[in-house]
Coordinates of C-alpha atoms and ligand atoms in Angstrom, one line a residue:
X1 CA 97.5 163.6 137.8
X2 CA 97.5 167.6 138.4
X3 CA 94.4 169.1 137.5
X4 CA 93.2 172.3 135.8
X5 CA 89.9 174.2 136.3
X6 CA 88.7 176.5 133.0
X7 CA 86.6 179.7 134.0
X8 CA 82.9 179.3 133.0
X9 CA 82.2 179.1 129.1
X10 CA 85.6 177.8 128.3
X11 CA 84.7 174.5 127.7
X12 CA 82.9 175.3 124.5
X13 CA 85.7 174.9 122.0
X14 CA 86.8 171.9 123.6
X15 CA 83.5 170.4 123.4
X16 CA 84.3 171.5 119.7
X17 CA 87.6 169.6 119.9
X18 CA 89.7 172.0 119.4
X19 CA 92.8 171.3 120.6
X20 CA 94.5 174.3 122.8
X21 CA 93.4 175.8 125.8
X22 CA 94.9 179.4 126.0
X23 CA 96.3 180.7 129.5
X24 CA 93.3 182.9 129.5
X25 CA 90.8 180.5 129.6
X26 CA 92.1 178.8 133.0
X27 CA 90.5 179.7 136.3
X28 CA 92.9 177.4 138.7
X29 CA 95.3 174.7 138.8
X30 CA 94.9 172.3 141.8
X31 CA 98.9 172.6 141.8
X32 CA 101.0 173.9 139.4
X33 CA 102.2 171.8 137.2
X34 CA 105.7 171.3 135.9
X35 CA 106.2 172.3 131.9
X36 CA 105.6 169.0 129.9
X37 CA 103.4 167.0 132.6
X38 CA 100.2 165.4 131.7
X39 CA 97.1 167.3 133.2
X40 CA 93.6 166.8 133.6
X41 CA 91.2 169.6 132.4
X42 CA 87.6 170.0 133.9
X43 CA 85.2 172.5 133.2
X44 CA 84.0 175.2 135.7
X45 CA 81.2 172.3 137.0
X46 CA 83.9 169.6 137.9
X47 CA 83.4 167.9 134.8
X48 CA 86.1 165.9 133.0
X49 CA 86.6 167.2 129.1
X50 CA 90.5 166.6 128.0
X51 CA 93.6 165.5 128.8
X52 CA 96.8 167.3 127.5
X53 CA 100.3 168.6 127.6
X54 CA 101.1 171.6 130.2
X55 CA 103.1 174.0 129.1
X56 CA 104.0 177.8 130.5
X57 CA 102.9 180.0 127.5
X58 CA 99.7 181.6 125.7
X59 CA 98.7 177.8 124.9
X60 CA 98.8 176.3 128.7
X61 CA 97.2 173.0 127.3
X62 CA 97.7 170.8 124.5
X63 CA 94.8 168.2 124.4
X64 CA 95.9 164.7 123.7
X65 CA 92.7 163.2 124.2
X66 CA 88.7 163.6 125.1
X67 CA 88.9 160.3 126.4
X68 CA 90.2 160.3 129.7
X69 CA 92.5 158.0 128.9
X70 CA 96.4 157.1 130.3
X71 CA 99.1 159.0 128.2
X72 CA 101.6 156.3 128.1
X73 CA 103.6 154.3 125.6
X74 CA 100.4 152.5 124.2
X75 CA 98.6 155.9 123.9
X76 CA 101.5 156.6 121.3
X77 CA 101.5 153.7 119.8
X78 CA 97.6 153.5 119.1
X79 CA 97.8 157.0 117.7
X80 CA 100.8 156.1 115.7
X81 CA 99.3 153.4 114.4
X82 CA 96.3 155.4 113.4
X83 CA 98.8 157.5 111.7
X84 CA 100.5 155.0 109.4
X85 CA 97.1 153.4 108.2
X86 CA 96.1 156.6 106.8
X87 CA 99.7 157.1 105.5
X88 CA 98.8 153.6 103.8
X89 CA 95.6 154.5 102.5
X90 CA 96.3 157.7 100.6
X91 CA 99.3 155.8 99.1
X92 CA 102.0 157.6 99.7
X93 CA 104.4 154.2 101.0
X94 CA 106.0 152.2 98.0
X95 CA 109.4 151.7 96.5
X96 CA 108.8 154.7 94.6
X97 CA 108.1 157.0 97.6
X98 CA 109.6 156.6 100.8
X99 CA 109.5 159.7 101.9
X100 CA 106.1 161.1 103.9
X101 CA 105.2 162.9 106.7
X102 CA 103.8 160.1 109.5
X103 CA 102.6 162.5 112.4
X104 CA 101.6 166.4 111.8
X105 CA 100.4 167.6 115.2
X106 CA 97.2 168.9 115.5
X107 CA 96.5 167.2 111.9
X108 CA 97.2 163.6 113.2
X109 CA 95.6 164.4 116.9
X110 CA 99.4 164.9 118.7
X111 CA 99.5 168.6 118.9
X112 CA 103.7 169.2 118.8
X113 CA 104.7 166.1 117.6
X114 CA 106.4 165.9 113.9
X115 CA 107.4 162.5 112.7
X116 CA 109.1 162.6 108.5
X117 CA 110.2 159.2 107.6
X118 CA 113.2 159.2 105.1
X119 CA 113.1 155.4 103.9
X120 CA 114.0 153.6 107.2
X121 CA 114.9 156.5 109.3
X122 CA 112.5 159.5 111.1
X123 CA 113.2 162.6 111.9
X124 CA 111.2 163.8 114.8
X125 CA 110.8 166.6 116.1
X126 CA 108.8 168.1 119.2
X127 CA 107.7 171.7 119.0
X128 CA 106.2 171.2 122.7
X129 CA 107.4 170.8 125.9
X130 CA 105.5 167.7 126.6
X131 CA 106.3 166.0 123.3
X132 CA 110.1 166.5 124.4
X133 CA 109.6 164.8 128.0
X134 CA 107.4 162.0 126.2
X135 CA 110.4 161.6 123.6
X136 CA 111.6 158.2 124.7
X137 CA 108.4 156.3 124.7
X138 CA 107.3 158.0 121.8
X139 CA 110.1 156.6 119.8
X140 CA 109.5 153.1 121.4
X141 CA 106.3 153.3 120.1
X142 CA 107.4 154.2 116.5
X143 CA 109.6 151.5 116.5
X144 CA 107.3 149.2 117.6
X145 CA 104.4 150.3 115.2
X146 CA 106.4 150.1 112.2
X147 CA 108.7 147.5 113.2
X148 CA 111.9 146.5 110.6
X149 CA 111.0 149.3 108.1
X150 CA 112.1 151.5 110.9
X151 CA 116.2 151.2 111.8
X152 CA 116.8 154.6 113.2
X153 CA 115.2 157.6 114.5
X154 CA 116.9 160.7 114.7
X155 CA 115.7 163.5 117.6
X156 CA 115.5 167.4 116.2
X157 CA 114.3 169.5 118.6
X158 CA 117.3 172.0 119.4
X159 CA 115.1 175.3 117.8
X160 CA 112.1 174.1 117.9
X161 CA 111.6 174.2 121.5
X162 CA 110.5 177.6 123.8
X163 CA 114.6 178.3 125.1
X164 CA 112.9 179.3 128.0
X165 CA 111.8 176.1 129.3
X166 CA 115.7 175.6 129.4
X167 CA 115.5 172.3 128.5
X168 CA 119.1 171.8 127.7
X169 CA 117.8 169.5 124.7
X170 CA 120.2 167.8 122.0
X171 CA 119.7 166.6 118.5
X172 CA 121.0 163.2 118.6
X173 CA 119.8 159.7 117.6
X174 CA 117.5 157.9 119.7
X175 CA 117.7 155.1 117.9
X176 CA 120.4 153.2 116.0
X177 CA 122.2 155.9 113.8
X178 CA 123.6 157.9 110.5
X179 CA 123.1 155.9 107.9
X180 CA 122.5 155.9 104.1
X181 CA 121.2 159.4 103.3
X182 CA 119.6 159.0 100.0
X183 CA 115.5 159.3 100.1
X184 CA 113.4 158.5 97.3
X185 CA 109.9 161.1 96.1
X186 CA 108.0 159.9 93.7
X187 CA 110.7 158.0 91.8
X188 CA 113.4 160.7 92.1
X189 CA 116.5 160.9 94.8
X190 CA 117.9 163.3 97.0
X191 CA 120.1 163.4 100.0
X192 CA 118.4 164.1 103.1
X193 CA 121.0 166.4 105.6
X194 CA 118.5 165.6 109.0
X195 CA 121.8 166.8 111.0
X196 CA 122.2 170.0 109.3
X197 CA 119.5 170.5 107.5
X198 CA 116.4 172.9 107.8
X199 CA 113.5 171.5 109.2
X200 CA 113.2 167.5 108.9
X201 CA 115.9 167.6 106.6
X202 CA 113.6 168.3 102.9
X203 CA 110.5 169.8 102.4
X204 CA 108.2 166.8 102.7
X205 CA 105.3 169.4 102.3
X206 CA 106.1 170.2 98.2
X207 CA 105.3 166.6 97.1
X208 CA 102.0 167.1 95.0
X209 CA 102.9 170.6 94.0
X210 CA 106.4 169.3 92.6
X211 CA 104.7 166.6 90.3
X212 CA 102.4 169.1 89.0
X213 CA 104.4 170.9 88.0
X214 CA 106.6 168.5 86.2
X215 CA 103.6 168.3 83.3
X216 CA 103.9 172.1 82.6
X217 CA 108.2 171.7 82.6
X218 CA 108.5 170.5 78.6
X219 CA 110.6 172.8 76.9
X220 CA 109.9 175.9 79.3
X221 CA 113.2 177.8 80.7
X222 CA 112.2 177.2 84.0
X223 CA 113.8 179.6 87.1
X224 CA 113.2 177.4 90.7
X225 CA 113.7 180.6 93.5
X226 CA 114.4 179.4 97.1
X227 CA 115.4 176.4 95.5
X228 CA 116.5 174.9 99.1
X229 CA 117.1 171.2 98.3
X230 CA 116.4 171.4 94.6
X231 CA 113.1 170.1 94.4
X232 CA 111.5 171.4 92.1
X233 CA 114.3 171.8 90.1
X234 CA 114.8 167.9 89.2
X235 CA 111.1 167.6 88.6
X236 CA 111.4 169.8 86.0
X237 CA 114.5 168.4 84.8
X238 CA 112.5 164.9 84.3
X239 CA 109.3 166.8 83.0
X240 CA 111.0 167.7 80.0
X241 CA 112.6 171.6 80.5
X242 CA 114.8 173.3 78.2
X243 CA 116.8 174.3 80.8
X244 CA 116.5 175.0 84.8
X245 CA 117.9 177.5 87.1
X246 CA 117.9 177.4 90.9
X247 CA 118.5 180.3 93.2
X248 CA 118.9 180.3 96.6
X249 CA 120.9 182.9 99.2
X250 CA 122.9 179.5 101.4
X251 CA 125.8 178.3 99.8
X252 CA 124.6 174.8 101.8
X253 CA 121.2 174.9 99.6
X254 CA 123.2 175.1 95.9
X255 CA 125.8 172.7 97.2
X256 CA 123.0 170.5 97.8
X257 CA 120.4 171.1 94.8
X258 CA 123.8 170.8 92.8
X259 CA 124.4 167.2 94.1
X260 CA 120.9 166.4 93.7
X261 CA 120.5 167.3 90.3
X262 CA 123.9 165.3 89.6
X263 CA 122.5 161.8 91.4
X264 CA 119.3 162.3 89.6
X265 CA 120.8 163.7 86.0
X266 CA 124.9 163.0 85.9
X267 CA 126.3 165.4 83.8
X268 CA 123.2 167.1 82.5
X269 CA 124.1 170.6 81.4
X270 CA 120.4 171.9 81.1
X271 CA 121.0 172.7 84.8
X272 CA 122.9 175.7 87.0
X273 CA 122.6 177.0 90.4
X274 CA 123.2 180.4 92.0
X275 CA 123.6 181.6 95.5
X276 CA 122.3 184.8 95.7
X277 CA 119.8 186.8 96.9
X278 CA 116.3 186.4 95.4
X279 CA 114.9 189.8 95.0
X280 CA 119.0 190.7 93.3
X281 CA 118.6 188.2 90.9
X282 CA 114.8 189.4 89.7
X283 CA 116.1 193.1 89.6
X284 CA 118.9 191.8 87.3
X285 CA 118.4 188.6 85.6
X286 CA 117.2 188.9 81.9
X287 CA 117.5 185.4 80.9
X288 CA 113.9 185.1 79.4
X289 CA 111.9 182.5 81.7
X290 CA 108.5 181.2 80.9
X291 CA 108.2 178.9 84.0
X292 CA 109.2 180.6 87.9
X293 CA 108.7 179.4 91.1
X294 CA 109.1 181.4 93.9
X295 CA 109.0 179.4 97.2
X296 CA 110.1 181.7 100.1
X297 CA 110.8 180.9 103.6
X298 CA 107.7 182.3 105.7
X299 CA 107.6 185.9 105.8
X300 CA 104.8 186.2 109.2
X301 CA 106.0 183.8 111.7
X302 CA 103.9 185.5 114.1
X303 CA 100.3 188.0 113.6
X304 CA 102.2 190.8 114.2
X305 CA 104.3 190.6 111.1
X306 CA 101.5 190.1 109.1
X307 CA 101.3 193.8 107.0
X308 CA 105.1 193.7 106.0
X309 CA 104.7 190.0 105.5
X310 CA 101.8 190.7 102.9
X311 CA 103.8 193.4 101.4
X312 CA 106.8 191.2 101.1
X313 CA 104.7 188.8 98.7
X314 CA 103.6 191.5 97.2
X315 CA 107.1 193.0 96.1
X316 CA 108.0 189.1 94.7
X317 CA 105.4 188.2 92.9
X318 CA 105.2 191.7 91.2
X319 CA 109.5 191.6 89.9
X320 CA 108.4 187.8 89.1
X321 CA 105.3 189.4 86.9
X322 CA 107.4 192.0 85.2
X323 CA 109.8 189.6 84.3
X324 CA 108.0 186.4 82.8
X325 CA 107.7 185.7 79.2
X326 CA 103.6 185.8 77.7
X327 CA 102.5 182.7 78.1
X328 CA 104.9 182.3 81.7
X329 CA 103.3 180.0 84.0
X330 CA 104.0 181.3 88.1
X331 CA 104.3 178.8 90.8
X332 CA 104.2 181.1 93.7
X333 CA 104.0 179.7 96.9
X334 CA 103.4 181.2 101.1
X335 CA 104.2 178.7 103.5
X336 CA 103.5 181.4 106.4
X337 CA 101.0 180.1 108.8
X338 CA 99.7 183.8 109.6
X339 CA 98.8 184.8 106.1
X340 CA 95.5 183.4 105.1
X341 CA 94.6 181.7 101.3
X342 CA 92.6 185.0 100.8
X343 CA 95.4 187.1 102.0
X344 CA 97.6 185.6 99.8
X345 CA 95.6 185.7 96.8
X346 CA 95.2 189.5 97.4
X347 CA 99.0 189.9 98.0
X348 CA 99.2 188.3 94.5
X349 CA 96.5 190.3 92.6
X350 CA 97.9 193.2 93.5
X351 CA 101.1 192.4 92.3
X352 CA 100.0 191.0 88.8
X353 CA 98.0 194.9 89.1
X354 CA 100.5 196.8 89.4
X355 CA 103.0 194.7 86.9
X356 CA 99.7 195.3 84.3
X357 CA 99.9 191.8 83.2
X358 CA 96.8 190.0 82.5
X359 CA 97.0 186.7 84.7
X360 CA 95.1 183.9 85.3
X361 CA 94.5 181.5 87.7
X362 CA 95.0 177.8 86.6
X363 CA 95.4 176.0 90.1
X364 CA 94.8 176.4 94.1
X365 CA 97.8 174.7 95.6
X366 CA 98.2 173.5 99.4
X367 CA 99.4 170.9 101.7
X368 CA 99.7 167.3 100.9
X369 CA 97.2 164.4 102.1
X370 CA 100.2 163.1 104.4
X371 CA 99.8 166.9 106.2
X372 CA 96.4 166.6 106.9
X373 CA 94.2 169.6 108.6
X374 CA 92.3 168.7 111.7
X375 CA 88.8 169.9 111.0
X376 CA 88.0 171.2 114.5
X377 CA 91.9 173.2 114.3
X378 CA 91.5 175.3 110.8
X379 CA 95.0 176.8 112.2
X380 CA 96.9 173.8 110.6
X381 CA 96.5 174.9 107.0
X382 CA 99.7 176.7 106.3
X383 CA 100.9 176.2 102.8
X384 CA 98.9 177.9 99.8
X385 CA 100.1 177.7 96.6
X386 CA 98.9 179.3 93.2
X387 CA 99.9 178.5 89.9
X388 CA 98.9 181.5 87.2
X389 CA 99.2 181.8 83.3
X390 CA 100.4 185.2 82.4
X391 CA 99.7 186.1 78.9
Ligands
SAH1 N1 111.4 175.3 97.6 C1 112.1 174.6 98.6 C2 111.9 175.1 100.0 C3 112.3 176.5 100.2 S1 112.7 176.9 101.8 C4 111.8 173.1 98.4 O1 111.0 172.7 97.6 O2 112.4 172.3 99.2 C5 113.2 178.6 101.6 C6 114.6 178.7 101.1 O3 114.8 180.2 100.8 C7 115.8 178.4 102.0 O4 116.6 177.4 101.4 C8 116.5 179.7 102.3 O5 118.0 179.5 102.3 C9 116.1 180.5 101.1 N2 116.2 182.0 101.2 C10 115.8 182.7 102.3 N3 115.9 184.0 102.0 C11 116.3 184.2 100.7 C12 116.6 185.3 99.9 N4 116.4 186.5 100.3 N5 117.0 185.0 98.6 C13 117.1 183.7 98.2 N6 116.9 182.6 99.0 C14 116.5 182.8 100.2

């Protein structure tokens, strides 16, 4: 195995397990290895600390393990299996919910590895060069760990992989193939589009957040923005709403939140959707709405982004501020990975400020148990949420 030498010092997060080595860090290779191979790291005194993935970039090394250990099939399958007992444990497997998130890199210890499971097929997707080139005995590991449940597993890594690498990689099924597309979250359906769709195919992420907000639904007027899937939108229907509008800009993202609503609520006419632009439809709309989510794509995908990012929040949540009827409650979510909780909150205060609403703040929201943060990599908390009472 191809080895790599860290300058003097750099060892220290590591010893804190942290799990990427940045290029910076690196003193010398003992030969340069290709993207995606398996290296050996040592400190600047020769000693063993990790094993990870090698890849050309600011992150050179994605640690696997501390252990020294063989980065083969049964390396997967121990950590997948690690994986699916804590998936068992926090409950989130049953008849009423077979939809869950199985691996989240850094969260589950396999830094670029994403694993959803849509009833008996998952949707995985490598957001590393190494987790590419380990692709087919990663999948024989799945299959192995959760044997029958498991029937296909369907390979989506065509943009989330650096082009550069020039990888020439292919969605495609690496394992048996399209099947039934109907998943089931807490008790409600949906279609799952993992050939077309964004991301894994739904928003696994939303889970906890869409049942809450289910209890405040009863006979509000309830506006679901970015509506995607329609997720929110049918947990509102079954909490009780008055009525619920979805907005989205894609034509794909009503056509779906339309037939999801329908397989969930045939011929309910408390529901319409509307493809159209978000901020176009808060300048105009003046349908009176006491319940609005506003789940946006992530404004910062990158550092740099960050001030327009914070001032795109702002400009949302303030049109959502002027609009809402006293006694509104705001979902308001930032799923961007750059923009901190206290960031976010700040992007929100000011735009309840300068609305000159009197708000307050009922609930912190964020990620799901099946998304778990890896304590020694604070970088994996991505998804805040707030939910605010405006009077
Ligand atoms: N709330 C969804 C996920 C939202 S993803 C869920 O629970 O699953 C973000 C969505 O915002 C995407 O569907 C995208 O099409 C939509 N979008 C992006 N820019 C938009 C804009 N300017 N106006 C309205 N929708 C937009």
């Amino acid at each position: 195995m191809k080895s790599i030498f860290l300058k003097r010092g750099k060892e220290e997060s590591l010893r804190r397990f942290h799990p990427w080595i940045f290029s910076g860090a690196i003193l010398r290779m003992n030969e340069e290895p290709e993207e995606g191979e398996v290296v050996q790291v040592y400190t600047s005194e020769n000693e063993y600390i990790a094993t990870g993935h090698f890849q050309i970039g600011s992150i050179m090394v994605r640690v696997l393990s501390f252990d020294n250990e063989e980065i083969d099939q049964n390396f997967y399958e121990r950590k997948l299996s690690i994986a699916l007992d804590a998936r068992r444990s926090i409950g989130v497997i049953g008849s009423n919910n077979n939809t869950f998130r199985l691996v989240h890199g850094e969260g589950d210890n396999l830094p670029g590895l994403v694993i959803d499971i849509y009833g008996s097929t998952a949707v995985m997707q490598a957001h590393s060069v190494g987790m590419h080139t380990d692709r087919k005995i990663i999948a024989k590991a799945l299959k192995n760990v959760m044997g029958d449940d498991l029937q296909n597993i369907y390979y989506k890594s065509e943009t989330t992989l650096p082009y550069k690498a020039e990888l020439g990689q292919e969605n495609g099924f690496l394992l048996g193939h399209d099947t039934e597309d109907i998943a089931i979250e807490n008790g409600l359906k949906f279609h799952v589009d993992w050939l077309k769709g964004q991301k894994t195919g739904f928003f696994v992420d939303q889970r906890d957040n869409r049942s809450l907000l289910e209890h405040y639904s009863r006979n509000r007027n309830v506006l679901n923005m970015f509506c995607y899937t329609g997720g929110f939108s049918f947990y509102a229907m079954r909490g009780g709403a008055n009525l619920v509008h979805s907005v989205d800009s894609s034509q794909k993202a009503i056509d779906l939140t339309k037939a999801n609503v329908e397989l969930n609520f045939p011929n309910d006419n408390r529901h319409e959707a509307f493809a159209e632009d978000a901020f176009k439809f808060l300048d105009k709309m003046n349908s009176p709405y006491d319940l609005i989510i506003l789940d946006p794509p992530a404004f910062a995908k990158h550092k740099d982004a960050l001030r327009n990012a914070l001032k795109g929040y702002t400009r949302l949540n303030k049109k959502a501020f002027e609009k809402i009827l006293p006694g509104g409650i705001l979902f308001t979510f930032s799923c961007s990975q750059a923009v901190n909780k206290e960031q976010f909150r700040t992007a929100v205060f000011t735009a309840a400020a300068s609305a000159g609403r009197k708000v307050r703040i009922l609930h912190q929201l964020h990620q799901p148990a099946d998304h778990p943060i890896n304590i020694y990599h604070p970088e994996g908390e991505y998804l805040k949420g707030i939910v605010l009472y405006v009077e």
